[in-house]
Amino acid sequence: MADPKSLYQEVILDHNRKPRNYGELAQANHKAEGHNPLCGDHLSIALNLDGERIESIAFQGESCAICKASASMMTASVKGKTRQDAETQIQEFRDMATGQLDVEKQPHHLGRLTVFSGVRDLPTRVKCAILPWHTLHAALHAVPDISTESDNDPMHAPIGDA
Amino acid sequence: MNMSQTALKSAPGAQATPHFDVERIRADFPILKLKPGGKPLVYLDNAASSQMPQQVIDRLVRYQTSQHSNIHRAVHTLSEIATAEYEEARRKLARFINAREEREVIFTSGTTDAINLAMHGYGRKFIGAGDEIILTTLEHHANIVPWQMLAEEKGVKIRVVPIDDAGEVSIGDYEKLFNEHTKLVGVAHVSNALGSVVPVKQMIAFAHARGVPVLVDGAQAAPHMKLDMQDLDCDFYAFSGHKLCGPTGIGILYAKAALLERMQPFKGGGDMILSVSFEKTTYNVIPQKFEAGTPPIAAAIGLGAAVDYLSAIGLDAIAAHEHALLDYATEQLLRMPGVHIIGTAREKAAVLSFKLDGVHPHDIGTLLNQDGVAVRTGHHCAQPVMQRYGVPATSRASFAFYNTMAEVDALVAGIRNVQKVFC
């Protein structure tokens, strides 16, 4: 459990046990649903954009620990940030998970989210970690629902065979 | 090599002996010596694909280094050898399943290809608008989707036999689904997701009494039990080589010769014809009629070697050892709080599907993998089964004859570790 190579670090387990910003959001002005039909994961993200700033955000759904912790930490991270800052994190998180961004050597704005960097070595789990971020991207761009397996995923790209 | 030969010779008597020498058998499988991530490999994903013994690997190498050419074509020596070895493999498969004739064995790329061949060759010719096909809830997608394609094309209706909470097919419900429109039954011999052994012989007899042919998906049965096509009396039987210690890319469709004669070809091309002109083409006789193009010759010969290997150990001895593993694993998991076995049919093959309270199957799979334990997590290409139990996915340990009681212990310890991580 203390294995530093393990994806299941305490911070991830903690966010899985006690997800932050979990539940409904009254009067959200941006919403999206994300699905991974290959494993049945699904989550919904609702947020309130006040001008360019994410004033509030919440998620709910059924998923594995990696997906849920990723969603929890994502909402905690982007809350209060501008849309542009969120977009930067979405891109950087995706690049980290797919091995295109080495968080130890390259500059980034991910902070504690680097705890997910180990997922790049687990191709079948990359989609679990990225699903919340793709769903957030969809919510910000007014795409009502996305699937990791269809062309309507705005960030659809081959990322390992799940 | 010598050691394994001895193991093979002593194995046929293992049926009655309590001492199934699993360590000697394991010595035949080079991959079992791997230590992924520094932990000894505990390979419990045999229902997805089994591992290959050195005897089969050697056979592939021998074919490729000294016997390879195209078959059924040239008069030169290598072509004659390759043709003879390929046809010898067909004879071995025919004996392995006790087919009446060798020509009842069609080489395909696997179970999926075999069922698609039956759908195109038989279904599209003999099943039409208003007709009905009976399938069960247990079916793998490979025995659902081809029939749905036929249903969509021809206006055929698919009727589904439900399963009970234990994962057993309800025979009463099955019998009630028959009517004058029923034209085919498709049924799994063993459920890949749950391990339930389906009473196919009884189902076949019932269908035959109404003149309805039956296709059995034997992908999960062939590695675990002695097959006898004449006793079963099924019309079609499909399985894959790679679940049977053979190579990928090879499998068979067994079908009664009379049916094969009446069926239309599935794929057109070389080898499946007697003569071709732009005015008229004459199809070859069975089995060649259904083997268009150059087949996977090496893989077929490898599969022949694999069934030799399994037969030398003895399917009864294999089944007995696997049942001992399954019983032991079931007993262990039943004792663990928070663990729920999915699929508790009275008769099961070596498959143990389970869920853990509060832990998603993908997390279980990743964490077990960190302990060297390879299981399958997901819907197992059997989403209707998952829907029946109201779960998106399960974790599945599936055993082969080369697995040990100590590996069951490793699985149990791995599950405890998962529970500790998530407590």
GROMACS .gro file of C-alpha atoms in nm, chain B residues 148-414:
model
  267
  310GLN     CA    1  -2.906  -0.989  -3.461
  311MET     CA    2  -2.748  -0.903  -3.795
  312LEU     CA    3  -2.950  -1.183  -3.953
  313ALA     CA    4  -3.262  -1.067  -3.769
  314GLU     CA    5  -3.217  -0.716  -3.903
  315GLU     CA    6  -3.150  -0.830  -4.256
  316LYS     CA    7  -3.429  -1.087  -4.282
  317GLY     CA    8  -3.692  -0.982  -4.030
  318VAL     CA    9  -3.618  -1.271  -3.797
  319LYS     CA   10  -3.727  -1.261  -3.434
  320ILE     CA   11  -3.486  -1.346  -3.153
  321ARG     CA   12  -3.629  -1.497  -2.837
  322VAL     CA   13  -3.421  -1.518  -2.523
  323VAL     CA   14  -3.429  -1.786  -2.253
  324PRO     CA   15  -3.390  -1.624  -1.911
  325ILE     CA   16  -3.154  -1.741  -1.638
  326ASP     CA   17  -3.229  -1.770  -1.268
  327ASP     CA   18  -3.038  -1.604  -0.983
  328ALA     CA   19  -2.785  -1.885  -0.976
  329GLY     CA   20  -2.706  -1.838  -1.345
  330GLU     CA   21  -2.882  -2.150  -1.467
  331VAL     CA   22  -3.085  -2.160  -1.786
  332SER     CA   23  -3.446  -2.227  -1.710
  333ILE     CA   24  -3.537  -2.537  -1.911
  334GLY     CA   25  -3.908  -2.480  -1.851
  335ASP     CA   26  -3.886  -2.133  -2.006
  336TYR     CA   27  -3.671  -2.267  -2.289
  337GLU     CA   28  -3.930  -2.523  -2.387
  338LYS     CA   29  -4.207  -2.265  -2.375
  339LEU     CA   30  -4.030  -2.046  -2.634
  340PHE     CA   31  -4.072  -2.302  -2.911
  341ASN     CA   32  -4.342  -2.259  -3.169
  342GLU     CA   33  -4.394  -2.337  -3.537
  343HIS     CA   34  -4.167  -2.044  -3.635
  344THR     CA   35  -3.862  -2.164  -3.440
  345LYS     CA   36  -3.582  -2.232  -3.687
  346LEU     CA   37  -3.264  -2.243  -3.479
  347VAL     CA   38  -3.135  -2.260  -3.122
  348GLY     CA   39  -2.801  -2.099  -3.028
  349VAL     CA   40  -2.669  -2.185  -2.684
  350ALA     CA   41  -2.344  -2.161  -2.490
  351HIS     CA   42  -2.221  -2.493  -2.352
  352VAL     CA   43  -2.050  -2.310  -2.066
  353SER     CA   44  -2.108  -1.946  -1.972
  354ASN     CA   45  -1.789  -1.742  -2.007
  355ALA     CA   46  -1.903  -1.486  -1.750
  356LEU     CA   47  -2.042  -1.719  -1.483
  357GLY     CA   48  -1.909  -2.066  -1.556
  358SER     CA   49  -2.255  -2.227  -1.562
  359VAL     CA   50  -2.258  -2.556  -1.749
  360VAL     CA   51  -2.571  -2.557  -1.962
  361PRO     CA   52  -2.764  -2.884  -2.009
  362VAL     CA   53  -2.720  -2.864  -2.386
  363LYS     CA   54  -2.780  -3.234  -2.451
  364GLN     CA   55  -3.128  -3.213  -2.303
  365MET     CA   56  -3.193  -2.888  -2.492
  366ILE     CA   57  -3.075  -3.041  -2.820
  367ALA     CA   58  -3.302  -3.344  -2.778
  368PHE     CA   59  -3.599  -3.115  -2.714
  369ALA     CA   60  -3.521  -2.900  -3.021
  370HIS     CA   61  -3.465  -3.203  -3.244
  371ALA     CA   62  -3.801  -3.348  -3.146
  372ARG     CA   63  -3.943  -3.033  -3.311
  373GLY     CA   64  -3.712  -3.047  -3.609
  374VAL     CA   65  -3.504  -2.748  -3.495
  375PRO     CA   66  -3.124  -2.754  -3.537
  376VAL     CA   67  -2.898  -2.638  -3.254
  377LEU     CA   68  -2.571  -2.445  -3.258
  378VAL     CA   69  -2.356  -2.482  -2.947
  379ASP     CA   70  -2.095  -2.218  -2.859
  380GLY     CA   71  -1.831  -2.440  -2.703
  381ALA     CA   72  -1.558  -2.179  -2.657
  382GLN     CA   73  -1.558  -2.226  -2.280
  383ALA     CA   74  -1.643  -2.596  -2.277
  384ALA     CA   75  -1.379  -2.737  -2.513
  385PRO     CA   76  -1.086  -2.666  -2.277
  386HIS     CA   77  -1.257  -2.823  -1.977
  387MET     CA   78  -1.454  -3.131  -2.072
  388LYS     CA   79  -1.446  -3.428  -2.303
  389LEU     CA   80  -1.649  -3.349  -2.614
  390ASP     CA   81  -1.846  -3.604  -2.809
  391MET     CA   82  -2.034  -3.464  -3.108
  392GLN     CA   83  -2.208  -3.793  -3.181
  393ASP     CA   84  -2.334  -3.828  -2.827
  394LEU     CA   85  -2.434  -3.461  -2.800
  395ASP     CA   86  -2.596  -3.478  -3.145
  396CYS     CA   87  -2.567  -3.100  -3.192
  397ASP     CA   88  -2.585  -2.964  -3.546
  398PHE     CA   89  -2.313  -2.701  -3.504
  399TYR     CA   90  -2.037  -2.669  -3.246
  400ALA     CA   91  -1.787  -2.383  -3.237
  401PHE     CA   92  -1.468  -2.324  -3.038
  402SER     CA   93  -1.134  -2.143  -3.045
  403GLY     CA   94  -0.782  -2.281  -3.038
  404HIS     CA   95  -0.629  -2.015  -2.814
  405LYS     CA   96  -0.843  -2.112  -2.516
  406LEU     CA   97  -0.721  -2.467  -2.565
  407CYS     CA   98  -0.344  -2.411  -2.533
  408GLY     CA   99  -0.325  -2.354  -2.909
  409PRO     CA  100  -0.245  -2.045  -3.115
  410THR     CA  101  -0.472  -1.748  -3.176
  411GLY     CA  102  -0.631  -1.712  -3.519
  412ILE     CA  103  -0.760  -2.069  -3.537
  413GLY     CA  104  -1.076  -2.243  -3.428
  414ILE     CA  105  -1.331  -2.477  -3.573
  415LEU     CA  106  -1.690  -2.501  -3.673
  416TYR     CA  107  -1.809  -2.859  -3.644
  417ALA     CA  108  -2.129  -2.921  -3.837
  418LYS     CA  109  -2.306  -3.235  -3.950
  419ALA     CA  110  -2.197  -3.319  -4.302
  420ALA     CA  111  -2.553  -3.317  -4.436
  421LEU     CA  112  -2.597  -2.960  -4.313
  422LEU     CA  113  -2.264  -2.845  -4.453
  423GLU     CA  114  -2.361  -2.990  -4.791
  424ARG     CA  115  -2.681  -2.785  -4.796
  425MET     CA  116  -2.525  -2.462  -4.671
  426GLN     CA  117  -2.409  -2.180  -4.893
  427PRO     CA  118  -2.045  -2.071  -4.885
  428PHE     CA  119  -1.958  -1.783  -4.653
  429LYS     CA  120  -1.639  -1.645  -4.806
  430GLY     CA  121  -1.556  -1.675  -5.175
  431GLY     CA  122  -1.209  -1.718  -5.316
  432GLY     CA  123  -0.937  -1.968  -5.387
  433ASP     CA  124  -0.951  -2.325  -5.256
  434MET     CA  125  -1.329  -2.317  -5.206
  435ILE     CA  126  -1.397  -2.377  -5.576
  436LEU     CA  127  -1.361  -2.666  -5.817
  437SER     CA  128  -1.367  -2.450  -6.129
  438VAL     CA  129  -1.413  -2.085  -6.205
  439SER     CA  130  -1.518  -1.910  -6.521
  440PHE     CA  131  -1.693  -1.577  -6.561
  441GLU     CA  132  -2.001  -1.772  -6.670
  442LYS     CA  133  -2.013  -2.028  -6.390
  443THR     CA  134  -1.822  -2.123  -6.079
  444THR     CA  135  -1.850  -2.464  -5.917
  445TYR     CA  136  -1.790  -2.483  -5.544
  446ASN     CA  137  -1.556  -2.734  -5.390
  447VAL     CA  138  -1.675  -3.018  -5.168
  448ILE     CA  139  -1.679  -2.985  -4.788
  449PRO     CA  140  -1.476  -2.893  -4.595
  450GLN     CA  141  -1.288  -2.691  -4.860
  451LYS     CA  142  -1.611  -2.520  -4.965
  452PHE     CA  143  -1.589  -2.323  -4.641
  453GLU     CA  144  -1.216  -2.257  -4.631
  454ALA     CA  145  -1.159  -1.987  -4.891
  455GLY     CA  146  -0.809  -1.854  -4.933
  456THR     CA  147  -0.491  -1.971  -4.766
  457PRO     CA  148  -0.590  -2.083  -4.417
  458PRO     CA  149  -0.380  -2.029  -4.101
  459ILE     CA  150  -0.187  -2.349  -4.172
  460ALA     CA  151   0.066  -2.320  -3.890
  461ALA     CA  152  -0.206  -2.231  -3.640
  462ALA     CA  153  -0.417  -2.533  -3.745
  463ILE     CA  154  -0.118  -2.765  -3.705
  464GLY     CA  155  -0.042  -2.600  -3.370
  465LEU     CA  156  -0.399  -2.661  -3.260
  466GLY     CA  157  -0.358  -3.026  -3.362
  467ALA     CA  158  -0.054  -3.044  -3.134
  468ALA     CA  159  -0.249  -2.872  -2.855
  469VAL     CA  160  -0.531  -3.127  -2.861
  470ASP     CA  161  -0.270  -3.404  -2.860
  471TYR     CA  162  -0.118  -3.245  -2.552
  472LEU     CA  163  -0.452  -3.213  -2.374
  473SER     CA  164  -0.558  -3.564  -2.471
  474ALA     CA  165  -0.233  -3.707  -2.336
  475ILE     CA  166  -0.305  -3.551  -1.997
  476GLY     CA  167  -0.668  -3.654  -2.032
  477LEU     CA  168  -0.969  -3.424  -2.033
  478ASP     CA  169  -1.117  -3.612  -1.737
  479ALA     CA  170  -0.802  -3.554  -1.531
  480ILE     CA  171  -0.801  -3.190  -1.640
  481ALA     CA  172  -1.165  -3.145  -1.541
  482ALA     CA  173  -1.107  -3.312  -1.204
  483HIS     CA  174  -0.813  -3.086  -1.118
  484GLU     CA  175  -0.996  -2.774  -1.230
  485HIS     CA  176  -1.301  -2.867  -1.023
  486ALA     CA  177  -1.080  -2.911  -0.719
  487LEU     CA  178  -0.940  -2.560  -0.781
  488LEU     CA  179  -1.287  -2.415  -0.831
  489ASP     CA  180  -1.426  -2.582  -0.519
  490TYR     CA  181  -1.134  -2.463  -0.309
  491ALA     CA  182  -1.154  -2.107  -0.443
  492THR     CA  183  -1.532  -2.096  -0.400
  493GLU     CA  184  -1.501  -2.216  -0.042
  494GLN     CA  185  -1.239  -1.948   0.034
  495LEU     CA  186  -1.435  -1.663  -0.124
  496LEU     CA  187  -1.760  -1.765   0.045
  497ARG     CA  188  -1.589  -1.717   0.380
  498MET     CA  189  -1.476  -1.361   0.303
  499PRO     CA  190  -1.704  -1.082   0.420
  500GLY     CA  191  -1.783  -0.831   0.148
  501VAL     CA  192  -1.716  -1.081  -0.133
  502HIS     CA  193  -2.007  -1.197  -0.347
  503ILE     CA  194  -1.980  -1.477  -0.601
  504ILE     CA  195  -2.186  -1.411  -0.912
  505GLY     CA  196  -2.298  -1.735  -1.074
  506THR     CA  197  -2.369  -2.023  -0.841
  507ALA     CA  198  -2.502  -2.283  -1.081
  508ARG     CA  199  -2.500  -2.639  -0.949
  509GLU     CA  200  -2.272  -2.742  -1.232
  510LYS     CA  201  -1.991  -2.501  -1.314
  511ALA     CA  202  -1.668  -2.499  -1.512
  512ALA     CA  203  -1.357  -2.336  -1.370
  513VAL     CA  204  -1.486  -1.977  -1.370
  514LEU     CA  205  -1.534  -1.766  -1.060
  515SER     CA  206  -1.698  -1.426  -1.112
  516PHE     CA  207  -1.724  -1.205  -0.809
  517LYS     CA  208  -1.778  -0.855  -0.683
  518LEU     CA  209  -1.648  -0.678  -0.376
  519ASP     CA  210  -1.858  -0.438  -0.171
  520GLY     CA  211  -1.749  -0.082  -0.237
  521VAL     CA  212  -1.479  -0.161  -0.491
  522HIS     CA  213  -1.511  -0.125  -0.865
  523PRO     CA  214  -1.391  -0.430  -1.065
  524HIS     CA  215  -1.130  -0.224  -1.251
  525ASP     CA  216  -0.969  -0.122  -0.924
  526ILE     CA  217  -0.969  -0.488  -0.819
  527GLY     CA  218  -0.803  -0.587  -1.145
  528THR     CA  219  -0.532  -0.323  -1.123
  529LEU     CA  220  -0.453  -0.397  -0.758
  530LEU     CA  221  -0.447  -0.776  -0.810
  531ASN     CA  222  -0.214  -0.716  -1.103
  532GLN     CA  223   0.025  -0.537  -0.869
  533ASP     CA  224   0.038  -0.867  -0.678
  534GLY     CA  225   0.109  -1.060  -0.999
  535VAL     CA  226  -0.245  -1.199  -1.015
  536ALA     CA  227  -0.400  -1.174  -1.362
  537VAL     CA  228  -0.779  -1.178  -1.366
  538ARG     CA  229  -1.029  -1.038  -1.610
  539THR     CA  230  -1.242  -0.743  -1.510
  540GLY     CA  231  -1.520  -0.604  -1.722
  541HIS     CA  232  -1.841  -0.722  -1.881
  542HIS     CA  233  -1.675  -1.028  -2.039
  543CYS     CA  234  -1.847  -0.960  -2.373
  544ALA     CA  235  -2.166  -1.076  -2.205
  545GLN     CA  236  -2.350  -0.754  -2.126
  546PRO     CA  237  -2.695  -0.923  -2.102
  547VAL     CA  238  -2.555  -1.135  -1.817
  548MET     CA  239  -2.426  -0.822  -1.643
  549GLN     CA  240  -2.767  -0.657  -1.689
  550ARG     CA  241  -2.934  -0.964  -1.539
  551TYR     CA  242  -2.732  -0.915  -1.220
  552GLY     CA  243  -2.752  -0.535  -1.229
  553VAL     CA  244  -2.376  -0.484  -1.237
  554PRO     CA  245  -2.168  -0.303  -1.502
  555ALA     CA  246  -1.884  -0.550  -1.467
  556THR     CA  247  -1.741  -0.826  -1.252
  557SER     CA  248  -1.398  -0.959  -1.167
  558ARG     CA  249  -1.340  -1.307  -1.301
  559ALA     CA  250  -1.082  -1.565  -1.203
  560SER     CA  251  -1.074  -1.857  -1.444
  561PHE     CA  252  -0.863  -2.164  -1.384
  562ALA     CA  253  -0.673  -2.401  -1.607
  563PHE     CA  254  -0.524  -2.741  -1.530
  564TYR     CA  255  -0.182  -2.580  -1.474
  565ASN     CA  256  -0.306  -2.363  -1.188
  566THR     CA  257  -0.236  -2.462  -0.829
  567MET     CA  258  -0.401  -2.440  -0.490
  568ALA     CA  259  -0.121  -2.199  -0.391
  569GLU     CA  260  -0.234  -1.971  -0.673
  570VAL     CA  261  -0.587  -1.977  -0.533
  571ASP     CA  262  -0.430  -1.868  -0.203
  572ALA     CA  263  -0.252  -1.585  -0.387
  573LEU     CA  264  -0.587  -1.474  -0.530
  574VAL     CA  265  -0.746  -1.480  -0.186
  575ALA     CA  266  -0.454  -1.286  -0.034
  576GLY     CA  267  -0.477  -1.038  -0.322
   0.00000   0.00000   0.00000
